Coordinates of C-alpha atoms in Angstrom, one line a residue:
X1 CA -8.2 -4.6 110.0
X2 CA -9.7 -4.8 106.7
X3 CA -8.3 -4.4 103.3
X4 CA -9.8 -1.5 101.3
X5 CA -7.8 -2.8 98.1
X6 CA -4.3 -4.2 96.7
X7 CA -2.6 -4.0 93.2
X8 CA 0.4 -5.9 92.1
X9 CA 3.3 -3.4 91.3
X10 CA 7.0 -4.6 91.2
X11 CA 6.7 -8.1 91.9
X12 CA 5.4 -6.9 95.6
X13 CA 1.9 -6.0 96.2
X14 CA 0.2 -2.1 97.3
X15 CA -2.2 -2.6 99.5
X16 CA -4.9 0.4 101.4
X17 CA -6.6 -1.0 104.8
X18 CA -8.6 0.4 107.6
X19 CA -9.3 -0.7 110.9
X20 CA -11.2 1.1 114.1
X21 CA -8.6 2.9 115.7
X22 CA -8.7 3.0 119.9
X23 CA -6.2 5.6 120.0
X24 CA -7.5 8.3 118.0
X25 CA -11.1 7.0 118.3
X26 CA -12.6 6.8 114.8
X27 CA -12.0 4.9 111.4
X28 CA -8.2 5.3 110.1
X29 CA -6.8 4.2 106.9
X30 CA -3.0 3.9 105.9
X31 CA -1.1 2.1 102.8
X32 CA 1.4 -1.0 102.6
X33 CA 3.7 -1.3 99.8
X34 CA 5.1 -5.1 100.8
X35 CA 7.9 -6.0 98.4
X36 CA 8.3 -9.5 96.8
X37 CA 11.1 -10.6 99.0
X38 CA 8.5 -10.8 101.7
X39 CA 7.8 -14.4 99.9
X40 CA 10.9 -15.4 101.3
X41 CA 10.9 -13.6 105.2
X42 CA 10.0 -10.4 106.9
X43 CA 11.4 -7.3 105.7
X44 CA 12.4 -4.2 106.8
X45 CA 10.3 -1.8 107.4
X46 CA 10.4 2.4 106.0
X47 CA 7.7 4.6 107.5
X48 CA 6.5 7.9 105.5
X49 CA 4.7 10.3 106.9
X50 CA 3.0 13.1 104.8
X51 CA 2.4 16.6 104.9
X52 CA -0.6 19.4 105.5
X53 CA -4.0 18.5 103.6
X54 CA -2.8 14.6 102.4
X55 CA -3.4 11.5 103.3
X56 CA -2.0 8.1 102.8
X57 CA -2.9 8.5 98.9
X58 CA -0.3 11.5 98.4
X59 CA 2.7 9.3 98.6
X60 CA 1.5 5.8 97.2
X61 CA 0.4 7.9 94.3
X62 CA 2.7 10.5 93.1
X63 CA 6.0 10.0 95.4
X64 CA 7.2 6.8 93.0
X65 CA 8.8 4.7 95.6
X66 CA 7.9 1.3 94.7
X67 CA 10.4 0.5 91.9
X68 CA 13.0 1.0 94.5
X69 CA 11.7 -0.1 97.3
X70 CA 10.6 -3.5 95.5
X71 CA 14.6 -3.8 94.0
X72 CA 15.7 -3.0 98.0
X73 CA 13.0 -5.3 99.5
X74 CA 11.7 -2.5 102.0
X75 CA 8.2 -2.7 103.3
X76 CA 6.5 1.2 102.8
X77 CA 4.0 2.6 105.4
X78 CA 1.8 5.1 104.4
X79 CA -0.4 6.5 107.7
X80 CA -2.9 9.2 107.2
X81 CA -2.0 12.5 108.6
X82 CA -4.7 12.9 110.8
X83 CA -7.8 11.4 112.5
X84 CA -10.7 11.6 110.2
X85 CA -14.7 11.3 110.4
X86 CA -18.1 13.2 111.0
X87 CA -17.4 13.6 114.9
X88 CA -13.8 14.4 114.7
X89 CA -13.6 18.3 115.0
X90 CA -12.3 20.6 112.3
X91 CA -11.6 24.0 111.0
X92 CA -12.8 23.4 107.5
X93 CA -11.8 26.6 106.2
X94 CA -8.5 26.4 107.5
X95 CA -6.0 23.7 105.5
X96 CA -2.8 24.5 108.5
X97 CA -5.4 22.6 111.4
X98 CA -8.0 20.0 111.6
X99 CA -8.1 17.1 109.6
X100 CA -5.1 17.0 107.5
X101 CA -3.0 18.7 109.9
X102 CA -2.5 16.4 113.1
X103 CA 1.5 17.6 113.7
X104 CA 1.8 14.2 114.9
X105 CA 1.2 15.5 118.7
X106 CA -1.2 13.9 121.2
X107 CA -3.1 16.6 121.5
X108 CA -3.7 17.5 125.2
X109 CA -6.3 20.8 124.5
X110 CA -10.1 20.3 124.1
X111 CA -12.4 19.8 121.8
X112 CA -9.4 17.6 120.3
X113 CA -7.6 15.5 122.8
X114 CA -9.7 12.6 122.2
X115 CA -8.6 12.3 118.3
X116 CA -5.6 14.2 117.8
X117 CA -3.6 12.0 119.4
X118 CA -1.1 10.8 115.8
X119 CA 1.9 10.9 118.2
X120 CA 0.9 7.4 120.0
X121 CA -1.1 6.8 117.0
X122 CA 2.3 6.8 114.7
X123 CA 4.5 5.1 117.3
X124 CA 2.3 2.6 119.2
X125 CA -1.0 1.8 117.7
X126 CA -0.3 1.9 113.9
X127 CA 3.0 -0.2 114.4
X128 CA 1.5 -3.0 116.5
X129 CA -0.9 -3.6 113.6
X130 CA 1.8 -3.7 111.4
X131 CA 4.0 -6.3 113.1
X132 CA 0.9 -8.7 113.7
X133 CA -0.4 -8.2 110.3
X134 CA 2.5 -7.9 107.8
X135 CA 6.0 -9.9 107.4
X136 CA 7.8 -6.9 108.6
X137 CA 10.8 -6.8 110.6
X138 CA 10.2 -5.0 113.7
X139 CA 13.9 -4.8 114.4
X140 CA 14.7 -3.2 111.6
X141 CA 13.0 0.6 111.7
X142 CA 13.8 3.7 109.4
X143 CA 11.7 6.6 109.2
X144 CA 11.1 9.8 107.0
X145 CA 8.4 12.3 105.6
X146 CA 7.8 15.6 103.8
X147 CA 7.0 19.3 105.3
X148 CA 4.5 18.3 108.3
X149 CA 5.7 15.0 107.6
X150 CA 9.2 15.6 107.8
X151 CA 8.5 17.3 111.4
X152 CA 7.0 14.3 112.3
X153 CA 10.0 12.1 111.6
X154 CA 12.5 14.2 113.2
X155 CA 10.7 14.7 116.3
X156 CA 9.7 10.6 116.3
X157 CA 13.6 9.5 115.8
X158 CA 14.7 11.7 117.9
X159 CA 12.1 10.6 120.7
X160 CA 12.7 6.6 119.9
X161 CA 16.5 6.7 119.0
X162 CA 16.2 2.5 119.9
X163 CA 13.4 2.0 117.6
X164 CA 15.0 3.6 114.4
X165 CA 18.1 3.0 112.7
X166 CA 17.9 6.2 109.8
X167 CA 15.7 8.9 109.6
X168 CA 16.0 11.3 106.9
X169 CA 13.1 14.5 105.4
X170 CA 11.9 16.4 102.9
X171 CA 11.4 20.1 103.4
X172 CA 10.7 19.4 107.1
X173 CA 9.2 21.9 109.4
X174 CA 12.3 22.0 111.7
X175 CA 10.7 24.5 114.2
X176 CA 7.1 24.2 114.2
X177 CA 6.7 26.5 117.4
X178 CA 8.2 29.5 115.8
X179 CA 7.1 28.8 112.1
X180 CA 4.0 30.8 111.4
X181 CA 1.9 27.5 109.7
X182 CA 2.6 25.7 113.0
X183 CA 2.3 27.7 115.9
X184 CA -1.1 28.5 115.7
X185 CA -1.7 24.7 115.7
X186 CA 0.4 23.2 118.3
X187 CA -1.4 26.3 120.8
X188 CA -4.6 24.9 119.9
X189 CA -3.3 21.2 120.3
X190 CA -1.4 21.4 123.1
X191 CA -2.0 24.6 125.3
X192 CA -0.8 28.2 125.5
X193 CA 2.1 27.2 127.2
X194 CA 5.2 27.1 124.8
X195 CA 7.6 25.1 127.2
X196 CA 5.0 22.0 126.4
X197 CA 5.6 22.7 122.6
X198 CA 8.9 22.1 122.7
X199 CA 8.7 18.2 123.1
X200 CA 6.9 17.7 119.3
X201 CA 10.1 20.7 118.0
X202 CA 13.2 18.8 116.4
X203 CA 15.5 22.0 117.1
X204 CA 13.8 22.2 121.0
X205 CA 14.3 18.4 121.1
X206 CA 18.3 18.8 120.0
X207 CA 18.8 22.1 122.1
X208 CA 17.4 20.2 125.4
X209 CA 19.8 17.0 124.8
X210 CA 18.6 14.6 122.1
X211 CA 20.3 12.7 120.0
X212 CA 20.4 10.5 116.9
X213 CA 22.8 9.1 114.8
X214 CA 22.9 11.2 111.7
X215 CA 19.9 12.8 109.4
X216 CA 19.5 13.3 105.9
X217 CA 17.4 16.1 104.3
X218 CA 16.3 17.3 100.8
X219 CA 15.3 20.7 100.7
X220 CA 14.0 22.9 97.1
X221 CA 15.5 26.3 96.9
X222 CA 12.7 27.1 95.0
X223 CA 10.2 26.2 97.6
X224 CA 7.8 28.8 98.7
X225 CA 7.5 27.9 101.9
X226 CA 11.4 28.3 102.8
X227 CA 12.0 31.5 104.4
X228 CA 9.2 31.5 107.1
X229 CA 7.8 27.5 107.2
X230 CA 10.7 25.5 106.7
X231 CA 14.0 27.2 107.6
X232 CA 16.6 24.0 107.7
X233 CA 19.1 26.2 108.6
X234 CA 17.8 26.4 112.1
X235 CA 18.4 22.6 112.3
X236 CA 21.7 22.5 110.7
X237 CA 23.2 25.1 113.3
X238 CA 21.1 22.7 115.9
X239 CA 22.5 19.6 114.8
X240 CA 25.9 21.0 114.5
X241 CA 26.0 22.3 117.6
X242 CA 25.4 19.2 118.9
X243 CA 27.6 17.1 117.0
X244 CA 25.1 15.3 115.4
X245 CA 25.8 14.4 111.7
X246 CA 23.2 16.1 109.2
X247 CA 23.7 16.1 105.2
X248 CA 21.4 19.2 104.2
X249 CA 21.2 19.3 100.2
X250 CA 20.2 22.4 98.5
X251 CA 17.9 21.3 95.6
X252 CA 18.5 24.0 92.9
X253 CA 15.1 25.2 91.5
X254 CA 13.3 22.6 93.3
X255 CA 9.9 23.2 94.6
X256 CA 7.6 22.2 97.7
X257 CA 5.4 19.4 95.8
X258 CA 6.0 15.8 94.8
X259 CA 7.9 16.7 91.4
X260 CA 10.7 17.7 94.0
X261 CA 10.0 14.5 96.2
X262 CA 9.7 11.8 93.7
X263 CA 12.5 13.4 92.4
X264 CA 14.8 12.7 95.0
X265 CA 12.8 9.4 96.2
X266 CA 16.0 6.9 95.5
X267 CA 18.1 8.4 97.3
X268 CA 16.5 8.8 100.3
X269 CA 15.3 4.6 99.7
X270 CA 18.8 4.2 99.4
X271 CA 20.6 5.8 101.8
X272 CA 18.0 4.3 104.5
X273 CA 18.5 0.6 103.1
X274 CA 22.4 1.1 103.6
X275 CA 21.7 1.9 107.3
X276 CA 19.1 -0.9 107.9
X277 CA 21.5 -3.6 106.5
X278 CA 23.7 -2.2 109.0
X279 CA 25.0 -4.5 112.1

């Protein structure tokens, strides 16, 4: 691992590294906000995962979490969304695949199953390097993200319910194998067969008999993506169903970008601190 750069902010410290990643087989880079209560034992730790077209940058600079997180004395990872490099294939041209857009799948299709593999990347790899590098609390696991990002979170609690104790979203994609940004990605990731999709699809995932303890989402009625990308309504009725406790607020007027995220930042820091202090 080697550190790219670190800033003091809060008390704790932000700080960018990269390292040689075996899983997705290139360079990756990712962020660690560690908060100045680390001085005194490890911390719990709060992943984020970001949307289409960002990286780890998105977040650490526009989503305004380390005031709060400093005050809660939450470590913040920031992974990229993707693999990145010369050799890693792309669709330049097309901002809803390729770099920027790895879905957090394991990609199982070529030219891309030896890169695209964030899934394991997110939940194996990435945290490994966090536990032997970082005063981070292993036992102590929340997770949540925006659009793509917020996809990725629900899919990854719902697939490691013993790893996370809260996992909560902003403007997921709740059903990316029906959402037209989506589809055409997880087809070209992970086959033409749409059974297989269903394992990376929070409302497949609840239908076919998983389970987590509650969710929290955020959502903009003024997003533009709502209607067709988004649709939280499809995993309300899911979750319901189920019996699984969701709080889905309505943001009046909000939109799809980080004014709406940093907006609601606190309260999602919050809420998940409350549950990791939790017995």
């Amino acid at each position: 691992m080697k550190t790219v750069s670190t800033a003091l902010s809060h008390g704790g410290v932000q700080g960018v590294y990269s390292h040689s990643s075996e899983t997705c087989q290139c360079d990756m880079t990712f962020a660690v906000f560690v908060p100045p209560q680390a001085e005194d034992g490890p911390c719990p730790v709060l992943w984020y995962l970001s949307g289409l077209t960002c990286t780890h940058a998105n977040v650490m600079d526009k989503g305004e979490y380390r005031r709060m997180a400093a005050e809660l004395g939450m470590i913040v990872v920031c992974p990229d969304t993707s693999p990145r490099g010369d050799n890693v294939p792309d669709e330049p041209d097309n901002w809803q695949f390729g770099k920027g857009a790895g879905f957090y799948v394991d990609a199982t299709q070529e030219p891309f199953a030896k890169n695209y593999r964030m899934y394991s990347y997110i939940t194996e790899e990435l945290p490994a390097l966090i536990a032997g590098n970082f005063p981070a609390d292993m036992n102590r696991q929340s997770i949540f993200g925006h659009s793509m990002g917020g996809h990725g979170a629900l899919i990854i609690a719902l697939k490691n319910t013993d790893r996370f104790k809260s996992c909560s979203a902003f403007a997921p994609i709740v059903e990316p194998s029906t959402a037209g940004w989506s589809k055409p990605a997880l087809e070209k990731y992970l086959g033409a067969d749409a059974t297989v999709w269903r394992q990376y699809d929070a409302c497949a995932l609840v239908a076919d008999g998983a389970r987590f303890s509650e969710f929290l989402i955020d959502q903009g009625s003024a997003d533009g993506f709502l209607d067709e990308g988004l649709r939280p309504w499809l995993f309300d009725k899911a979750c319901s169903e189920a019996g699984i406790p969701l709080t889905l607020n309505m943001r009046e007027g909000y939109d799809h970008s980080y004014f709406f995220i940093s907006t609601f930042m606190d309260n999602h820091l919050a809420w998940h601190a409350r549950r990791l202090a939790a017995d």
